[in-house]
Coordinates of C-alpha atoms in Angstrom, one line a residue:
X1047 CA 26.1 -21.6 1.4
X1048 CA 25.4 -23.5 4.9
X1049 CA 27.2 -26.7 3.4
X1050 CA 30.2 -24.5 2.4
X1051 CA 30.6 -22.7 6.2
X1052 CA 31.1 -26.3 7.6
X1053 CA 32.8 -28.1 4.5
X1054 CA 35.9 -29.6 6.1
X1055 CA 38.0 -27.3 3.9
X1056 CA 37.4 -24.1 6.0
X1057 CA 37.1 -25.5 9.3
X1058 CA 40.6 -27.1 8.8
X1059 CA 41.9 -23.9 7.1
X1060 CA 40.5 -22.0 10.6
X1061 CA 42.1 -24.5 12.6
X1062 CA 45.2 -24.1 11.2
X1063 CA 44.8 -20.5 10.8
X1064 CA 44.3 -20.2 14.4
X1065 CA 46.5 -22.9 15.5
X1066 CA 43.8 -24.7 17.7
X1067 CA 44.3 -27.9 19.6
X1068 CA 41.2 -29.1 18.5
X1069 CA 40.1 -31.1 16.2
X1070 CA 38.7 -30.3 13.3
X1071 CA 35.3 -32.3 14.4
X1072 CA 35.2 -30.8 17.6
X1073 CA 35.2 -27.6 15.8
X1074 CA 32.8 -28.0 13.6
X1075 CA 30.3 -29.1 16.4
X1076 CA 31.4 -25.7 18.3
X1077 CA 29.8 -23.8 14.8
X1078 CA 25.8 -23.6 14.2
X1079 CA 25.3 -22.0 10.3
X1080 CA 21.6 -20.9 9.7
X1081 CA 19.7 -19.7 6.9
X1082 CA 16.4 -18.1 7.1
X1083 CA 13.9 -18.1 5.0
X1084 CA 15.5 -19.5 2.1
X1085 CA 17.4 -16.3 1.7
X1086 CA 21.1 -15.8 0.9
X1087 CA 21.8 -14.3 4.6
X1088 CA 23.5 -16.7 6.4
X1089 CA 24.1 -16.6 10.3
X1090 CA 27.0 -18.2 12.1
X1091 CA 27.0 -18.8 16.1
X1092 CA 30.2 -20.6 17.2
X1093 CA 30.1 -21.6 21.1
X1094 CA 33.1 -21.6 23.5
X1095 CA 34.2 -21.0 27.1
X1096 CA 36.4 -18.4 25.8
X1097 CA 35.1 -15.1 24.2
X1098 CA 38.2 -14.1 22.2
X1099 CA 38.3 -17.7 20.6
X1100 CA 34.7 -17.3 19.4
X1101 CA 35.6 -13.6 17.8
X1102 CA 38.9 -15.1 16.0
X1103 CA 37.0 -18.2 14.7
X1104 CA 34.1 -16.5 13.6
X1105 CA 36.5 -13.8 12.0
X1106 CA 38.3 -16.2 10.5
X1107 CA 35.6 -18.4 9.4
X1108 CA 34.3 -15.5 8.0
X1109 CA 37.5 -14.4 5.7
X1110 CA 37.8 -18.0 4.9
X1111 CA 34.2 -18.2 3.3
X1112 CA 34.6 -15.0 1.3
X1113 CA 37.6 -16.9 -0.1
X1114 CA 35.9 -19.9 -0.9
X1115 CA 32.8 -18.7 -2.3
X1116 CA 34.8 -16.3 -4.6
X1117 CA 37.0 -19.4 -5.5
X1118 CA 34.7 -22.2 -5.7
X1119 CA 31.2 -21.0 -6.7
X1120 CA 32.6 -17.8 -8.6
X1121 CA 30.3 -15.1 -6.5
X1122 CA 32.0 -11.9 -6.2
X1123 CA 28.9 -10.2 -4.2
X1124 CA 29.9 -12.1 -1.3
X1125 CA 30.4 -9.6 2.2
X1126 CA 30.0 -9.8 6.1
X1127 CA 27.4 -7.9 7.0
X1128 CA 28.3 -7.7 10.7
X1129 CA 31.9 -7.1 11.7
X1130 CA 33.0 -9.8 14.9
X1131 CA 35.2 -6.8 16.1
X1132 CA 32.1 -4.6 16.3
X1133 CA 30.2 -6.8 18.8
X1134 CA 31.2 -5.7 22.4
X1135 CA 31.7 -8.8 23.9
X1136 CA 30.4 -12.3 23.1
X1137 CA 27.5 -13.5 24.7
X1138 CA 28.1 -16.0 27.6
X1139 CA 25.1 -18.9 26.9
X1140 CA 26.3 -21.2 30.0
X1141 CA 26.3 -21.1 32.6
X1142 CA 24.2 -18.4 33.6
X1143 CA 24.7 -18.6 37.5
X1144 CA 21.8 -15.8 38.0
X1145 CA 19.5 -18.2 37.1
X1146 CA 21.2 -21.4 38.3
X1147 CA 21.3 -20.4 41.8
X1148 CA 17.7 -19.3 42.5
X1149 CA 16.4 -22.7 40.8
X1150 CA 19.3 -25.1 42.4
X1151 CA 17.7 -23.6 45.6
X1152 CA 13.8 -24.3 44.6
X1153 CA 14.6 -27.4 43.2
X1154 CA 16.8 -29.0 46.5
X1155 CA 13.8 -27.3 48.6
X1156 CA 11.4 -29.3 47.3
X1157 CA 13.6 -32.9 46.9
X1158 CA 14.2 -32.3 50.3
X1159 CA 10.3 -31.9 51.2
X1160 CA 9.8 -34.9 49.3
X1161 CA 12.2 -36.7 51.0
X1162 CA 10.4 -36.2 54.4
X1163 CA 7.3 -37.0 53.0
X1164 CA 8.9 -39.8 51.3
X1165 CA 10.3 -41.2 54.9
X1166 CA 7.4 -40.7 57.0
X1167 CA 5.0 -42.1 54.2
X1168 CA 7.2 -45.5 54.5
X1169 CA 8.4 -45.7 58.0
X1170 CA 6.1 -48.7 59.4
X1171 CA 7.8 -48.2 63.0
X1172 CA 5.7 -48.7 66.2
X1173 CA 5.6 -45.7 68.3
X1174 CA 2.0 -45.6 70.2
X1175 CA -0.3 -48.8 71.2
X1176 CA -2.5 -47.9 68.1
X1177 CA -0.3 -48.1 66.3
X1178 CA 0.5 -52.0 67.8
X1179 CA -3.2 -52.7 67.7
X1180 CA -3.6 -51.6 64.2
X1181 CA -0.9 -54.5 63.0
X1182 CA -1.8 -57.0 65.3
X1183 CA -4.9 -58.8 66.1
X1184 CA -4.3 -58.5 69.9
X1185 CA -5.3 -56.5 72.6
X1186 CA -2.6 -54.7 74.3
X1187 CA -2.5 -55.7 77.8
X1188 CA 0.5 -53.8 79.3
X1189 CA 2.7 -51.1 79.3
X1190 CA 6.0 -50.2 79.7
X1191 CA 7.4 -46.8 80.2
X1192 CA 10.9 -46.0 79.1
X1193 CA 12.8 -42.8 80.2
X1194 CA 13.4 -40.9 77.2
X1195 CA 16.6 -39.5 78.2
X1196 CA 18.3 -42.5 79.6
X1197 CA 21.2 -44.1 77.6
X1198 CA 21.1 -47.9 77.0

């Protein structure tokens, strides 16, 4: 049955049913077919950016496999259990921005922590005299104080 639900046949007779601009491989990617446990319940999931798209091709797909099983494989028995027009809405998989938000904002805290760590871990600047003597062999002998305000 799963081979059927994606035979080029039906997702070209969808296509054209529906008058899509797609092809008919970029359809077919958009449709997942499972079967579970061996048995003769099949579940289709087609994914889109645009709910009404997903209930017409699924409703379509649907019609279009009664059709073809009745034709090809002479099965009479062949019904949709659950009606696309029944479902509410359509599920929105991606992108969920609830959750995107919350870890785009943990995430860019800790790159940016990581970054400082990062920068002071490498910067081999000299700021003190210990931090002269600790490079060179060489006893500091003077010092020269610079104003920290004044421009060069």
């Amino acid at each position: 049955y799963v081979d059927i639900l994606k035979s080029p046949l039906i997702i070209s007779t969808v296509k054209k049913t529906l008058k899509l601009e797609q092809s008919s491989y970029e359809l077919a990617q958009k449709i997942s077919v499972v079967n579970t446990d061996n048995s003769q319940i099949v579940t289709v999931t087609v994914k889109d950016s645009n709910p009404k798209i997903v209930k017409d091709i699924v409703k379509t797909l649907a019609e279009q496999s009664q059709k073809s099983f009745q034709q090809y494989t002479n099965v009479q028995g062949v019904k949709v259990l659950t009606d696309p027009e029944l479902q509410e809405q359509a599920e929105k998989l991606f992108p969920k921005f609830q959750l995107i938000i919350p870890i785009s904002l943990i995430v860019s805290f800790f790159v940016g922590i990581g970054l400082a760590v990062f920068r002071d871990y490498f910067d081999e600047r000299i700021y003190t005299e210990q931090d002269l003597e600790k490079i060179t062999t060489v006893s500091v002998i003077g010092h020269i104080n610079m104003e920290p305000n004044r421009k060069k």
